[in-house]
Each structure stands twice: as C-alpha cells, then as structure tokens.
XYZ file of C-alpha atoms in Angstrom:
370
model
C 97.724 30.240 -72.748
C 95.829 31.157 -69.574
C 97.228 29.768 -66.360
C 94.257 28.154 -64.566
C 96.289 27.133 -61.477
C 94.779 28.368 -58.232
C 97.371 31.070 -57.564
C 96.012 34.496 -56.755
C 95.907 36.767 -59.828
C 96.566 40.441 -59.112
C 97.035 43.152 -61.754
C 96.728 46.183 -59.478
C 98.733 46.349 -56.255
C 97.458 47.704 -52.944
C 99.649 50.739 -53.560
C 97.863 51.371 -56.853
C 100.647 50.181 -59.135
C 99.835 48.211 -62.334
C 101.313 44.701 -62.183
C 102.047 43.291 -65.678
C 101.084 39.713 -66.379
C 101.451 38.439 -69.927
C 98.582 35.935 -69.998
C 96.013 38.358 -68.523
C 97.163 41.738 -69.920
C 95.728 41.212 -73.428
C 92.240 40.879 -71.974
C 92.371 44.369 -70.438
C 94.490 46.250 -72.889
C 91.507 48.510 -73.660
C 91.332 49.696 -70.053
C 92.985 53.080 -70.547
C 92.728 55.979 -68.172
C 89.256 56.963 -69.329
C 87.915 53.403 -69.006
C 89.428 52.988 -65.543
C 87.922 56.281 -64.507
C 84.481 55.045 -65.591
C 84.908 51.950 -63.431
C 86.011 54.151 -60.515
C 82.891 56.306 -60.895
C 80.732 53.209 -60.885
C 82.345 52.015 -57.628
C 81.963 55.409 -55.952
C 78.310 55.615 -56.961
C 77.404 52.111 -55.757
C 79.232 52.624 -52.458
C 77.175 55.810 -51.961
C 73.951 53.985 -52.864
C 74.858 51.245 -50.429
C 75.518 53.740 -47.646
C 72.189 55.480 -48.309
C 70.284 52.176 -48.289
C 71.884 51.225 -44.981
C 70.821 54.605 -43.570
C 67.298 54.053 -44.875
C 67.135 50.746 -43.036
C 68.392 52.282 -39.808
C 65.689 54.973 -40.150
C 62.945 52.365 -40.498
C 62.304 52.882 -44.212
C 63.627 49.425 -45.184
C 63.056 46.197 -43.341
C 66.470 44.808 -44.185
C 69.490 45.606 -46.339
C 72.497 43.431 -47.405
C 75.504 45.808 -47.682
C 78.150 45.282 -50.323
C 80.767 47.599 -48.750
C 84.206 46.347 -49.806
C 82.981 44.182 -52.671
C 82.548 46.966 -55.285
C 85.412 45.900 -57.525
C 84.234 42.298 -57.693
C 80.769 43.343 -58.773
C 81.553 46.288 -61.048
C 84.453 44.646 -62.790
C 82.498 41.497 -63.606
C 79.208 43.218 -64.494
C 80.826 45.621 -66.928
C 82.439 42.695 -68.739
C 79.051 41.223 -69.675
C 77.037 41.636 -72.856
C 73.428 42.759 -72.775
C 72.256 39.323 -73.904
C 74.080 37.507 -71.121
C 71.823 36.573 -68.205
C 72.680 37.184 -64.546
C 71.561 35.004 -61.665
C 72.490 36.839 -58.419
C 72.274 36.179 -54.759
C 70.873 38.954 -52.577
C 73.984 41.213 -52.411
C 74.599 42.051 -56.082
C 73.117 45.524 -55.948
C 76.089 46.966 -57.865
C 75.474 44.445 -60.610
C 71.816 45.526 -60.739
C 72.974 49.133 -61.016
C 75.181 48.226 -63.988
C 72.243 46.474 -65.703
C 70.160 49.630 -65.444
C 67.713 48.499 -62.754
C 65.790 51.468 -61.404
C 67.206 52.441 -57.994
C 63.776 52.316 -56.363
C 63.319 48.765 -57.767
C 66.553 47.664 -56.097
C 65.060 48.467 -52.649
C 61.447 47.599 -53.387
C 61.640 44.061 -52.085
C 63.610 45.156 -48.984
C 60.868 47.679 -48.187
C 58.315 44.868 -48.396
C 56.419 46.434 -51.266
C 56.896 43.608 -53.772
C 57.739 39.942 -53.981
C 60.532 40.822 -56.426
C 62.048 44.090 -57.471
C 62.063 44.191 -61.246
C 61.179 42.398 -64.484
C 64.126 40.038 -65.141
C 63.572 40.000 -68.907
C 63.945 43.743 -69.343
C 67.480 43.792 -67.886
C 68.547 40.134 -68.334
C 69.004 39.714 -64.604
C 66.989 37.559 -62.230
C 65.709 39.066 -59.030
C 67.600 38.424 -55.759
C 67.776 34.815 -54.592
C 67.407 34.502 -50.832
C 67.662 30.684 -50.810
C 71.417 30.175 -50.575
C 72.869 28.766 -53.773
C 69.594 28.042 -55.553
C 70.388 30.534 -58.296
C 73.329 28.415 -59.547
C 70.895 25.732 -60.687
C 68.814 28.337 -62.459
C 71.900 29.692 -64.198
C 73.008 26.260 -65.369
C 69.536 25.522 -66.686
C 69.415 28.812 -68.555
C 72.868 28.132 -69.984
C 71.787 24.703 -71.231
C 68.875 26.417 -72.974
C 71.190 28.884 -74.651
C 73.409 25.967 -75.712
C 70.436 24.204 -77.328
C 69.287 27.419 -78.981
C 72.761 27.649 -80.540
C 73.425 31.216 -79.319
C 76.612 32.412 -77.676
C 74.952 34.149 -74.744
C 76.358 33.213 -71.336
C 74.834 32.812 -67.895
C 76.740 34.098 -64.884
C 75.751 33.357 -61.333
C 77.009 35.092 -58.188
C 77.257 33.538 -54.719
C 79.330 33.750 -51.594
C 81.882 31.451 -50.003
C 79.241 30.015 -47.682
C 77.089 28.916 -50.587
C 79.790 26.559 -51.850
C 78.841 24.230 -49.013
C 75.274 23.990 -50.294
C 74.193 21.023 -52.366
C 72.608 23.206 -55.009
C 75.932 24.775 -55.931
C 77.674 21.422 -56.224
C 74.788 19.897 -58.202
C 74.868 22.880 -60.578
C 78.587 22.358 -61.224
C 78.003 18.643 -61.906
C 75.418 19.459 -64.589
C 77.458 22.343 -65.993
C 80.541 20.179 -66.354
C 78.706 17.171 -67.698
C 77.050 19.164 -70.502
C 79.765 21.857 -70.916
C 77.168 24.555 -70.258
C 78.121 28.163 -71.031
C 77.943 29.388 -67.444
C 80.342 31.327 -65.217
C 80.321 30.532 -61.513
C 81.400 33.722 -59.752
C 82.162 33.211 -56.073
C 82.732 36.330 -54.001
C 84.752 34.952 -51.145
C 84.201 37.762 -48.607
C 85.736 35.657 -45.799
C 82.555 35.300 -43.737
C 79.414 33.176 -44.139
C 77.397 35.308 -41.704
C 79.404 34.669 -38.481
C 81.422 31.699 -39.706
C 84.914 32.389 -41.152
C 85.722 30.771 -44.469
C 88.432 28.607 -42.885
C 85.797 26.611 -41.001
C 84.289 25.183 -44.194
C 87.213 25.376 -46.626
C 90.630 24.024 -45.585
C 91.899 24.704 -49.121
C 91.212 27.532 -51.505
C 87.616 27.474 -52.698
C 88.938 27.627 -56.282
C 90.474 24.215 -55.711
C 87.030 22.607 -55.578
C 85.889 23.308 -59.135
C 88.549 21.217 -60.946
C 87.223 18.158 -59.126
C 84.016 18.648 -61.142
C 86.012 19.124 -64.326
C 85.645 22.917 -64.283
C 88.772 25.098 -64.643
C 89.039 27.818 -62.008
C 90.638 31.201 -61.552
C 91.500 32.707 -58.169
C 91.754 36.461 -58.342
C 92.158 39.445 -56.070
C 88.516 40.486 -55.830
C 89.480 44.002 -54.735
C 91.376 44.518 -57.996
C 88.897 45.689 -60.599
C 91.348 45.109 -63.409
C 91.990 41.467 -62.477
C 88.227 40.921 -62.019
C 87.555 42.324 -65.476
C 90.225 40.186 -67.081
C 89.101 36.958 -65.416
C 85.446 37.529 -66.235
C 86.271 38.256 -69.876
C 88.381 35.076 -70.066
C 85.562 32.990 -68.587
C 82.940 34.541 -70.884
C 85.108 33.896 -73.944
C 85.602 30.255 -72.966
C 81.841 29.839 -72.602
C 81.005 31.553 -75.921
C 83.461 29.429 -77.851
C 82.340 26.056 -76.552
C 84.866 25.748 -73.723
C 82.207 25.184 -71.072
C 81.929 26.555 -67.539
C 84.545 28.417 -65.515
C 84.719 28.980 -61.759
C 86.040 32.317 -60.476
C 86.920 32.841 -56.859
C 87.163 36.568 -56.215
C 88.941 36.997 -52.904
C 87.434 40.078 -51.268
C 86.090 41.181 -47.896
C 82.753 42.155 -46.435
C 83.635 45.298 -44.552
C 80.131 45.749 -43.175
C 77.610 43.348 -41.636
C 76.160 40.330 -43.385
C 72.851 42.265 -43.368
C 71.678 45.142 -41.278
C 70.280 42.528 -38.820
C 73.853 41.383 -38.120
C 76.451 42.741 -35.689
C 79.924 41.729 -36.948
C 81.641 43.204 -33.879
C 80.434 40.133 -31.957
C 82.513 37.699 -33.983
C 85.115 39.633 -35.963
C 88.494 40.923 -34.776
C 88.734 44.704 -35.388
C 92.362 44.185 -36.478
C 91.166 42.022 -39.383
C 88.849 44.735 -40.597
C 91.588 47.347 -40.234
C 93.946 45.208 -42.359
C 91.397 44.746 -45.127
C 90.614 48.481 -45.197
C 94.194 48.936 -46.491
C 93.130 46.845 -49.482
C 90.052 48.990 -50.224
C 89.164 48.537 -53.909
C 88.303 52.223 -54.379
C 91.456 53.469 -52.709
C 93.843 51.426 -54.816
C 92.176 52.383 -58.100
C 92.141 56.023 -57.002
C 95.904 55.789 -56.486
C 96.429 54.391 -59.984
C 94.230 57.035 -61.568
C 96.096 59.761 -59.670
C 99.354 58.485 -61.041
C 97.859 58.525 -64.525
C 96.695 62.128 -64.124
C 93.021 61.205 -64.409
C 92.066 62.449 -60.923
C 91.611 66.215 -60.658
C 89.578 68.342 -58.241
C 86.987 68.749 -60.991
C 86.735 64.995 -61.490
C 86.440 64.399 -57.801
C 83.661 66.966 -57.460
C 81.759 65.631 -60.475
C 82.026 62.057 -59.203
C 80.778 63.022 -55.760
C 77.909 64.947 -57.261
C 76.950 61.944 -59.387
C 77.002 59.698 -56.341
C 74.950 62.117 -54.234
C 72.372 62.446 -57.012
C 72.018 58.644 -57.146
C 71.603 58.511 -53.357
C 68.951 61.221 -53.454
C 67.097 59.389 -56.239
C 67.204 56.198 -54.164
C 65.894 57.917 -51.053
C 63.090 59.706 -52.880
C 62.068 56.558 -54.695
C 62.071 54.542 -51.497
C 60.105 56.956 -49.342
C 57.684 57.864 -52.140
C 56.911 54.236 -52.950
C 53.161 53.558 -52.705
C 52.047 50.804 -50.361
C 50.816 47.676 -52.145
C 47.155 46.710 -51.955
C 47.015 44.127 -49.092
C 45.374 41.327 -51.144
C 48.008 41.614 -53.865
C 50.266 39.418 -51.711
C 48.346 36.440 -53.229
C 48.666 37.539 -56.866
C 51.813 35.743 -57.970
C 52.153 32.831 -55.526
C 51.108 30.355 -58.275
C 50.790 30.735 -62.015
C 47.199 29.513 -61.919
C 44.685 29.896 -59.042
C 43.921 26.977 -56.741
C 41.335 26.364 -54.066
C 43.734 26.548 -51.116
C 45.098 29.912 -52.122
C 41.658 31.296 -52.914
C 40.403 30.205 -49.496
C 43.349 31.975 -47.871
C 42.623 35.099 -49.907
C 38.988 35.059 -48.864
C 39.921 34.561 -45.215
C 42.350 37.509 -45.334
C 39.774 39.663 -47.114
C 37.320 38.889 -44.354
C 39.893 39.806 -41.759
C 40.473 43.145 -43.450
C 36.732 43.754 -43.670
C 36.437 43.180 -39.949
C 38.111 46.539 -39.401
C 34.992 48.192 -40.823
C 34.476 51.578 -42.331
C 37.525 53.105 -40.680
C 39.792 50.616 -42.542
C 37.847 51.037 -45.834
C 38.205 54.814 -45.595
C 41.945 54.552 -44.910
C 42.313 52.242 -47.911
C 40.466 54.648 -50.173
C 42.607 57.559 -48.980
C 45.751 55.542 -49.611
C 44.730 54.615 -53.117
C 43.776 58.249 -53.856
C-alpha cells in the first residue's frame, strides 16, 4: 500500500546513501548500478546542454533561454519512467524531458532563436511544444487523457508546471475535470521555490501537495533532487492511471539554481546563502556519490560521460548557429488553420513593407535563400 500522505519521500540522501522504504522500493528494484549510471549520464548531458544554451543566449545567438540548472533529477527521473505512447504536455523549462524524448537538439532551441513558432512536431515524439502561457498545458493534458480514456487505451498524459502555476485558474480547472472523470493524467509540479521573483511561501502557506486532495486527487511529495524517488513516484502515478485509478499529483521539491530565464537576475531577490545551501543538495552530486560507492564511477566512465556531454553541446551550438533564417512572410503561415481576410490583409501589408526596401532587399533575400 502506497502512503499518499504529504510527507517528503526521499530514497537517496544528500550524502549519496540509499534510503530503504518498503512501499517505494519495489518500484525501483530494477535500478541497479548500470541503470543508475545511465540516469547520471542523462543528467550530466542535459546540464551541459543547458550551460551551452545559456552561453548561446549571452552571445546573442538566442533571444531567451529558460535554464533548468538544479532540476535535472526531476525531469530525467520522470521522463525515463514514461512509455513512448504516453503524451507529455510541458511548460517552457522541460528541455531535459525533450532530450529524453529524442527531440533534435537544434529543435529545442529553434523557438528561442526566433526561427519557428514551435520547435518540433509533437506527434513524432509524443510531446507538445513548450507552453508559455502559465498553466494552460494542464488543460490540454486533461483533455488528451479523456480522449485516451474514451479510446480505451492505457496511455497516460503527464503535464509539467512550476509552483507558481498552481495559483493559475487553468491548473485548478484541469484538476477539477481530471478528478471528476478520473482521467489518466499525472500532474507533475516542479516546486523550484521561486515563481520568477516570488518565493513559494507567498502563495502557498501549506505544502503544494496538500492542495490536490481537495480536488479528490491523491498526491505524493518527493525530493525532486533525488532521481530514484522521482522515478518511483512517477511509476506509481503512471500505474494508477493505466489501471483506472485516475489522476495523481506529484510535488517534486527542487530548486532553480539559475535565473528564471536569461532575462532575469536572481541576485536582486535571492539570498546567496539560500543558493549555497541548495547546492549541497545538487542532484548530480548525490547520485555521483552513490555510484562511486557502488564502484560504477571510474576515470574512464568520467571521461566518456564528459565527452558525450561535450559532443551534445557541440551539436547544439552547430545546429543553432547554422539554422537558416525563416522566410519573413512565413510568420503568417500557421496562425489559423484556414485563411481569413484579416490575416491575408496583414500579410499583404507586410509584403508591401518588405517590397519598399527595393532591389537591395530582394537581392539579400535571394542570397539568403541560396
């Protein structure tokens, strides 16, 4: 019997020691040394990708970037628990989840470079493109889950959002519908302690996991920097959904070690001592300690992992810088499913504006396309 009380579940200590827990251990008994090492490699790679993307933004190659530094365990542990036929509805920070789904690295940054209205085809990887409107993706996930329920398949929807999103009406409305119809959806809240510059304590005077039972949804509150606990909780929630148990709410308690986005300066509102304390709970560091104790970390493994991460960063950089500029009028292509007079008038006006630059502009356009 799983304990759904809102106590914090931790299976890996800060010191890297495995903490036994009878109700959760059976869900991760397959995570031997090799499996844990694979999760560690994933986390190292996505941290390196994240660092590279941040550098690309600082160098003017990306307009914006939402770092995930510190949240690698929450994203990797949950993403690797999913089946290929499960569908993911992310916010804008789940770049590690996109990596796990096989999204091309250049497609992850395409929208942040301003080269596309969305980065990838959702149906090829079973993952929706980033949702900038806070919390809207939870409604989409619940709707998809209701469709899966009516199709009589055991695929599950999972939706990711932050602690700030739980104050949005969309999230609460999604939970009402999910509970009412027992939809097979997992609500995965990454409580990274900050909704931009507002600390979580301003909007939540109790644990966020306490909210879901009020809607009739059982919740789990886990150490989001513990990849083993994250994997266990996600598997439990997915199994409940597949077997008709309905939705589950997971609060993964983690920390955003970087800025909200690269347009943010967290030093203006965050105590450096808080960041220093959370660095001791680094998800990569604690798993590295466990793997070292298991004999899985060797100089050869370290070198191979670093090389894999550097190769991914190089691929990301090359794909970003080598990305062709979109044709200017393509900005109108997917605004509506079918054309309408207002949009066509705007297209014509913009085309006229571009034509006003004359032969010099036309020549530049031809050279770009060549």
